[in-house]
Amino acid sequence: EKMGKTALILATALSMLAAASALSGIAGYKTTFEVVKPGSGSLVAKGSKVTVHATGTVKETMKKFWSTKDAGQKPFTYQAGVGGVITGWDQGCLGMSLGEVRRLDIPADEGYGANGFPAWGIPANGGLLFEIEILEIK
């Protein structure tokens, strides 16, 4: 029985470690990400013109505020790594490959900050969750 408990404790510790390592950090930033689906080929680099599918959710309320997959919406294109989008998104997508899907967990200060974005239902100091899929890299 003691051996069984030890095995259970070890298995629990390993699964907790695996869950913790599924979230990756970005050096110098608080945003974290999880790779949902790996991609292949070229990578998003600073200055790349990137087209993505994106779905944004307010972390505190779990309410979706925007998705390129909704009716009437289309994929979103931006220039990577140059500050054209919020910091957490900008940094969280660098290094993604074509076809990759990531979930970004963006704290308020790397999102819309103290003001939030009331028109989209993002509260002051609201954290954001984004699921991003890389459709094209130029």
JSON list of C-alpha atoms in Angstrom, two decimals:
[
{"chain": "A", "resi": 1, "resn": "GLU", "atom": "CA", "xyz": [0.00, 0.00, 0.00]},
{"chain": "A", "resi": 2, "resn": "LYS", "atom": "CA", "xyz": [2.85, 2.40, 0.80]},
{"chain": "A", "resi": 3, "resn": "MET", "atom": "CA", "xyz": [4.24, 1.82, -2.70]},
{"chain": "A", "resi": 4, "resn": "GLY", "atom": "CA", "xyz": [0.81, 2.64, -4.17]},
{"chain": "A", "resi": 5, "resn": "LYS", "atom": "CA", "xyz": [0.64, 5.95, -2.27]},
{"chain": "A", "resi": 6, "resn": "THR", "atom": "CA", "xyz": [4.15, 6.86, -3.40]},
{"chain": "A", "resi": 7, "resn": "ALA", "atom": "CA", "xyz": [3.22, 6.10, -7.01]},
{"chain": "A", "resi": 8, "resn": "LEU", "atom": "CA", "xyz": [0.05, 8.20, -6.69]},
{"chain": "A", "resi": 9, "resn": "ILE", "atom": "CA", "xyz": [1.96, 11.14, -5.20]},
{"chain": "A", "resi": 10, "resn": "LEU", "atom": "CA", "xyz": [4.59, 10.87, -7.94]},
{"chain": "A", "resi": 11, "resn": "ALA", "atom": "CA", "xyz": [1.94, 10.67, -10.68]},
{"chain": "A", "resi": 12, "resn": "THR", "atom": "CA", "xyz": [0.12, 13.71, -9.22]},
{"chain": "A", "resi": 13, "resn": "ALA", "atom": "CA", "xyz": [3.36, 15.70, -9.04]},
{"chain": "A", "resi": 14, "resn": "LEU", "atom": "CA", "xyz": [4.24, 14.79, -12.62]},
{"chain": "A", "resi": 15, "resn": "SER", "atom": "CA", "xyz": [0.81, 15.79, -13.94]},
{"chain": "A", "resi": 16, "resn": "MET", "atom": "CA", "xyz": [1.02, 19.13, -12.08]},
{"chain": "A", "resi": 17, "resn": "LEU", "atom": "CA", "xyz": [4.47, 19.70, -13.56]},
{"chain": "A", "resi": 18, "resn": "ALA", "atom": "CA", "xyz": [3.20, 18.86, -17.05]},
{"chain": "A", "resi": 19, "resn": "ALA", "atom": "CA", "xyz": [0.28, 21.28, -16.64]},
{"chain": "A", "resi": 20, "resn": "ALA", "atom": "CA", "xyz": [2.59, 24.04, -15.41]},
{"chain": "A", "resi": 21, "resn": "SER", "atom": "CA", "xyz": [5.03, 23.51, -18.27]},
{"chain": "A", "resi": 22, "resn": "ALA", "atom": "CA", "xyz": [2.21, 23.69, -20.84]},
{"chain": "A", "resi": 23, "resn": "LEU", "atom": "CA", "xyz": [2.16, 27.45, -20.25]},
{"chain": "A", "resi": 24, "resn": "SER", "atom": "CA", "xyz": [5.17, 29.20, -21.70]},
{"chain": "A", "resi": 25, "resn": "GLY", "atom": "CA", "xyz": [6.46, 32.60, -20.72]},
{"chain": "A", "resi": 26, "resn": "ILE", "atom": "CA", "xyz": [7.93, 35.33, -22.88]},
{"chain": "A", "resi": 27, "resn": "ALA", "atom": "CA", "xyz": [11.20, 36.83, -21.66]},
{"chain": "A", "resi": 28, "resn": "GLY", "atom": "CA", "xyz": [10.59, 40.33, -20.28]},
{"chain": "A", "resi": 29, "resn": "TYR", "atom": "CA", "xyz": [6.78, 40.07, -20.43]},
{"chain": "A", "resi": 30, "resn": "LYS", "atom": "CA", "xyz": [3.97, 38.81, -18.18]},
{"chain": "A", "resi": 31, "resn": "THR", "atom": "CA", "xyz": [1.88, 37.36, -21.01]},
{"chain": "A", "resi": 32, "resn": "THR", "atom": "CA", "xyz": [1.92, 33.56, -21.14]},
{"chain": "A", "resi": 33, "resn": "PHE", "atom": "CA", "xyz": [0.85, 31.18, -23.89]},
{"chain": "A", "resi": 34, "resn": "GLU", "atom": "CA", "xyz": [-0.11, 27.60, -24.53]},
{"chain": "A", "resi": 35, "resn": "VAL", "atom": "CA", "xyz": [0.35, 25.93, -27.92]},
{"chain": "A", "resi": 36, "resn": "VAL", "atom": "CA", "xyz": [-3.03, 24.36, -28.76]},
{"chain": "A", "resi": 37, "resn": "LYS", "atom": "CA", "xyz": [-1.99, 23.07, -32.19]},
{"chain": "A", "resi": 38, "resn": "PRO", "atom": "CA", "xyz": [1.57, 23.12, -33.55]},
{"chain": "A", "resi": 39, "resn": "GLY", "atom": "CA", "xyz": [2.20, 24.60, -36.97]},
{"chain": "A", "resi": 40, "resn": "SER", "atom": "CA", "xyz": [5.10, 24.25, -39.39]},
{"chain": "A", "resi": 41, "resn": "GLY", "atom": "CA", "xyz": [7.15, 26.24, -41.85]},
{"chain": "A", "resi": 42, "resn": "SER", "atom": "CA", "xyz": [7.89, 29.92, -41.64]},
{"chain": "A", "resi": 43, "resn": "LEU", "atom": "CA", "xyz": [7.77, 31.81, -38.35]},
{"chain": "A", "resi": 44, "resn": "VAL", "atom": "CA", "xyz": [6.23, 35.11, -37.30]},
{"chain": "A", "resi": 45, "resn": "ALA", "atom": "CA", "xyz": [9.11, 37.58, -36.90]},
{"chain": "A", "resi": 46, "resn": "LYS", "atom": "CA", "xyz": [9.32, 41.30, -36.17]},
{"chain": "A", "resi": 47, "resn": "GLY", "atom": "CA", "xyz": [8.06, 43.11, -39.27]},
{"chain": "A", "resi": 48, "resn": "SER", "atom": "CA", "xyz": [6.17, 40.11, -40.72]},
{"chain": "A", "resi": 49, "resn": "LYS", "atom": "CA", "xyz": [2.74, 40.84, -42.21]},
{"chain": "A", "resi": 50, "resn": "VAL", "atom": "CA", "xyz": [0.56, 38.26, -40.44]},
{"chain": "A", "resi": 51, "resn": "THR", "atom": "CA", "xyz": [-3.03, 37.20, -41.08]},
{"chain": "A", "resi": 52, "resn": "VAL", "atom": "CA", "xyz": [-4.80, 35.43, -38.23]},
{"chain": "A", "resi": 53, "resn": "HIS", "atom": "CA", "xyz": [-8.06, 34.12, -36.91]},
{"chain": "A", "resi": 54, "resn": "ALA", "atom": "CA", "xyz": [-8.46, 35.53, -33.41]},
{"chain": "A", "resi": 55, "resn": "THR", "atom": "CA", "xyz": [-11.01, 35.21, -30.63]},
{"chain": "A", "resi": 56, "resn": "GLY", "atom": "CA", "xyz": [-10.76, 37.49, -27.59]},
{"chain": "A", "resi": 57, "resn": "THR", "atom": "CA", "xyz": [-12.37, 36.86, -24.21]},
{"chain": "A", "resi": 58, "resn": "VAL", "atom": "CA", "xyz": [-12.36, 38.99, -21.05]},
{"chain": "A", "resi": 59, "resn": "LYS", "atom": "CA", "xyz": [-10.65, 36.84, -18.42]},
{"chain": "A", "resi": 60, "resn": "GLU", "atom": "CA", "xyz": [-12.69, 38.08, -15.44]},
{"chain": "A", "resi": 61, "resn": "THR", "atom": "CA", "xyz": [-16.11, 37.54, -17.05]},
{"chain": "A", "resi": 62, "resn": "MET", "atom": "CA", "xyz": [-15.22, 34.90, -19.69]},
{"chain": "A", "resi": 63, "resn": "LYS", "atom": "CA", "xyz": [-17.28, 36.96, -22.17]},
{"chain": "A", "resi": 64, "resn": "LYS", "atom": "CA", "xyz": [-16.14, 36.92, -25.79]},
{"chain": "A", "resi": 65, "resn": "PHE", "atom": "CA", "xyz": [-15.66, 40.48, -27.05]},
{"chain": "A", "resi": 66, "resn": "TRP", "atom": "CA", "xyz": [-14.40, 39.81, -30.58]},
{"chain": "A", "resi": 67, "resn": "SER", "atom": "CA", "xyz": [-13.84, 36.97, -33.02]},
{"chain": "A", "resi": 68, "resn": "THR", "atom": "CA", "xyz": [-12.79, 36.94, -36.65]},
{"chain": "A", "resi": 69, "resn": "LYS", "atom": "CA", "xyz": [-14.79, 33.72, -36.94]},
{"chain": "A", "resi": 70, "resn": "ASP", "atom": "CA", "xyz": [-18.12, 35.43, -36.17]},
{"chain": "A", "resi": 71, "resn": "ALA", "atom": "CA", "xyz": [-20.62, 36.11, -38.96]},
{"chain": "A", "resi": 72, "resn": "GLY", "atom": "CA", "xyz": [-19.64, 39.20, -40.96]},
{"chain": "A", "resi": 73, "resn": "GLN", "atom": "CA", "xyz": [-16.04, 39.16, -39.68]},
{"chain": "A", "resi": 74, "resn": "LYS", "atom": "CA", "xyz": [-12.92, 38.21, -41.61]},
{"chain": "A", "resi": 75, "resn": "PRO", "atom": "CA", "xyz": [-9.34, 37.27, -40.71]},
{"chain": "A", "resi": 76, "resn": "PHE", "atom": "CA", "xyz": [-7.25, 40.08, -39.22]},
{"chain": "A", "resi": 77, "resn": "THR", "atom": "CA", "xyz": [-3.94, 41.24, -40.70]},
{"chain": "A", "resi": 78, "resn": "TYR", "atom": "CA", "xyz": [-1.27, 43.20, -38.83]},
{"chain": "A", "resi": 79, "resn": "GLN", "atom": "CA", "xyz": [2.46, 43.85, -38.83]},
{"chain": "A", "resi": 80, "resn": "ALA", "atom": "CA", "xyz": [4.14, 41.79, -36.09]},
{"chain": "A", "resi": 81, "resn": "GLY", "atom": "CA", "xyz": [6.41, 43.09, -33.36]},
{"chain": "A", "resi": 82, "resn": "VAL", "atom": "CA", "xyz": [6.07, 46.80, -34.06]},
{"chain": "A", "resi": 83, "resn": "GLY", "atom": "CA", "xyz": [3.34, 47.83, -31.59]},
{"chain": "A", "resi": 84, "resn": "GLY", "atom": "CA", "xyz": [0.39, 47.83, -33.99]},
{"chain": "A", "resi": 85, "resn": "VAL", "atom": "CA", "xyz": [-1.61, 45.62, -31.61]},
{"chain": "A", "resi": 86, "resn": "ILE", "atom": "CA", "xyz": [-1.64, 45.31, -27.82]},
{"chain": "A", "resi": 87, "resn": "THR", "atom": "CA", "xyz": [1.69, 44.27, -26.29]},
{"chain": "A", "resi": 88, "resn": "GLY", "atom": "CA", "xyz": [0.62, 40.81, -25.08]},
{"chain": "A", "resi": 89, "resn": "TRP", "atom": "CA", "xyz": [-0.67, 39.86, -28.53]},
{"chain": "A", "resi": 90, "resn": "ASP", "atom": "CA", "xyz": [2.31, 41.40, -30.32]},
{"chain": "A", "resi": 91, "resn": "GLN", "atom": "CA", "xyz": [4.87, 39.53, -28.20]},
{"chain": "A", "resi": 92, "resn": "GLY", "atom": "CA", "xyz": [2.77, 36.38, -27.77]},
{"chain": "A", "resi": 93, "resn": "CYS", "atom": "CA", "xyz": [2.59, 35.72, -31.52]},
{"chain": "A", "resi": 94, "resn": "LEU", "atom": "CA", "xyz": [6.30, 36.18, -32.29]},
{"chain": "A", "resi": 95, "resn": "GLY", "atom": "CA", "xyz": [7.82, 32.81, -33.16]},
{"chain": "A", "resi": 96, "resn": "MET", "atom": "CA", "xyz": [4.49, 31.18, -34.09]},
{"chain": "A", "resi": 97, "resn": "SER", "atom": "CA", "xyz": [4.53, 29.07, -37.24]},
{"chain": "A", "resi": 98, "resn": "LEU", "atom": "CA", "xyz": [2.05, 28.78, -40.10]},
{"chain": "A", "resi": 99, "resn": "GLY", "atom": "CA", "xyz": [-1.08, 26.92, -38.96]},
{"chain": "A", "resi": 100, "resn": "GLU", "atom": "CA", "xyz": [-0.15, 27.15, -35.26]},
{"chain": "A", "resi": 101, "resn": "VAL", "atom": "CA", "xyz": [-2.87, 27.91, -32.72]},
{"chain": "A", "resi": 102, "resn": "ARG", "atom": "CA", "xyz": [-1.94, 29.52, -29.39]},
{"chain": "A", "resi": 103, "resn": "ARG", "atom": "CA", "xyz": [-3.94, 30.61, -26.37]},
{"chain": "A", "resi": 104, "resn": "LEU", "atom": "CA", "xyz": [-2.54, 33.83, -24.93]},
{"chain": "A", "resi": 105, "resn": "ASP", "atom": "CA", "xyz": [-3.18, 34.91, -21.34]},
{"chain": "A", "resi": 106, "resn": "ILE", "atom": "CA", "xyz": [-2.59, 38.66, -21.33]},
{"chain": "A", "resi": 107, "resn": "PRO", "atom": "CA", "xyz": [-2.55, 40.72, -18.12]},
{"chain": "A", "resi": 108, "resn": "ALA", "atom": "CA", "xyz": [-4.21, 44.15, -18.22]},
{"chain": "A", "resi": 109, "resn": "ASP", "atom": "CA", "xyz": [-0.94, 46.09, -18.39]},
{"chain": "A", "resi": 110, "resn": "GLU", "atom": "CA", "xyz": [-0.04, 44.26, -21.62]},
{"chain": "A", "resi": 111, "resn": "GLY", "atom": "CA", "xyz": [-3.63, 44.60, -22.89]},
{"chain": "A", "resi": 112, "resn": "TYR", "atom": "CA", "xyz": [-5.91, 47.65, -22.61]},
{"chain": "A", "resi": 113, "resn": "GLY", "atom": "CA", "xyz": [-4.63, 48.69, -19.17]},
{"chain": "A", "resi": 114, "resn": "ALA", "atom": "CA", "xyz": [-6.26, 50.85, -16.53]},
{"chain": "A", "resi": 115, "resn": "ASN", "atom": "CA", "xyz": [-8.79, 52.31, -18.99]},
{"chain": "A", "resi": 116, "resn": "GLY", "atom": "CA", "xyz": [-9.95, 49.00, -20.44]},
{"chain": "A", "resi": 117, "resn": "PHE", "atom": "CA", "xyz": [-11.91, 49.20, -23.68]},
{"chain": "A", "resi": 118, "resn": "PRO", "atom": "CA", "xyz": [-15.52, 49.89, -22.57]},
{"chain": "A", "resi": 119, "resn": "ALA", "atom": "CA", "xyz": [-16.95, 49.82, -26.11]},
{"chain": "A", "resi": 120, "resn": "TRP", "atom": "CA", "xyz": [-15.91, 46.14, -26.32]},
{"chain": "A", "resi": 121, "resn": "GLY", "atom": "CA", "xyz": [-16.93, 45.31, -22.74]},
{"chain": "A", "resi": 122, "resn": "ILE", "atom": "CA", "xyz": [-13.33, 45.14, -21.50]},
{"chain": "A", "resi": 123, "resn": "PRO", "atom": "CA", "xyz": [-13.27, 46.55, -17.94]},
{"chain": "A", "resi": 124, "resn": "ALA", "atom": "CA", "xyz": [-10.56, 48.71, -16.42]},
{"chain": "A", "resi": 125, "resn": "ASN", "atom": "CA", "xyz": [-7.59, 46.47, -15.59]},
{"chain": "A", "resi": 126, "resn": "GLY", "atom": "CA", "xyz": [-9.26, 43.56, -17.42]},
{"chain": "A", "resi": 127, "resn": "GLY", "atom": "CA", "xyz": [-7.16, 40.52, -18.29]},
{"chain": "A", "resi": 128, "resn": "LEU", "atom": "CA", "xyz": [-7.57, 39.03, -21.76]},
{"chain": "A", "resi": 129, "resn": "LEU", "atom": "CA", "xyz": [-7.55, 35.54, -23.23]},
{"chain": "A", "resi": 130, "resn": "PHE", "atom": "CA", "xyz": [-6.93, 35.27, -26.97]},
{"chain": "A", "resi": 131, "resn": "GLU", "atom": "CA", "xyz": [-6.89, 32.23, -29.20]},
{"chain": "A", "resi": 132, "resn": "ILE", "atom": "CA", "xyz": [-4.81, 33.01, -32.27]},
{"chain": "A", "resi": 133, "resn": "GLU", "atom": "CA", "xyz": [-4.40, 30.90, -35.42]},
{"chain": "A", "resi": 134, "resn": "ILE", "atom": "CA", "xyz": [-1.75, 31.87, -37.98]},
{"chain": "A", "resi": 135, "resn": "LEU", "atom": "CA", "xyz": [-3.27, 31.78, -41.47]},
{"chain": "A", "resi": 136, "resn": "GLU", "atom": "CA", "xyz": [-0.58, 33.58, -43.48]},
{"chain": "A", "resi": 137, "resn": "ILE", "atom": "CA", "xyz": [2.91, 35.05, -42.93]},
{"chain": "A", "resi": 138, "resn": "LYS", "atom": "CA", "xyz": [4.50, 37.43, -45.46]}
]
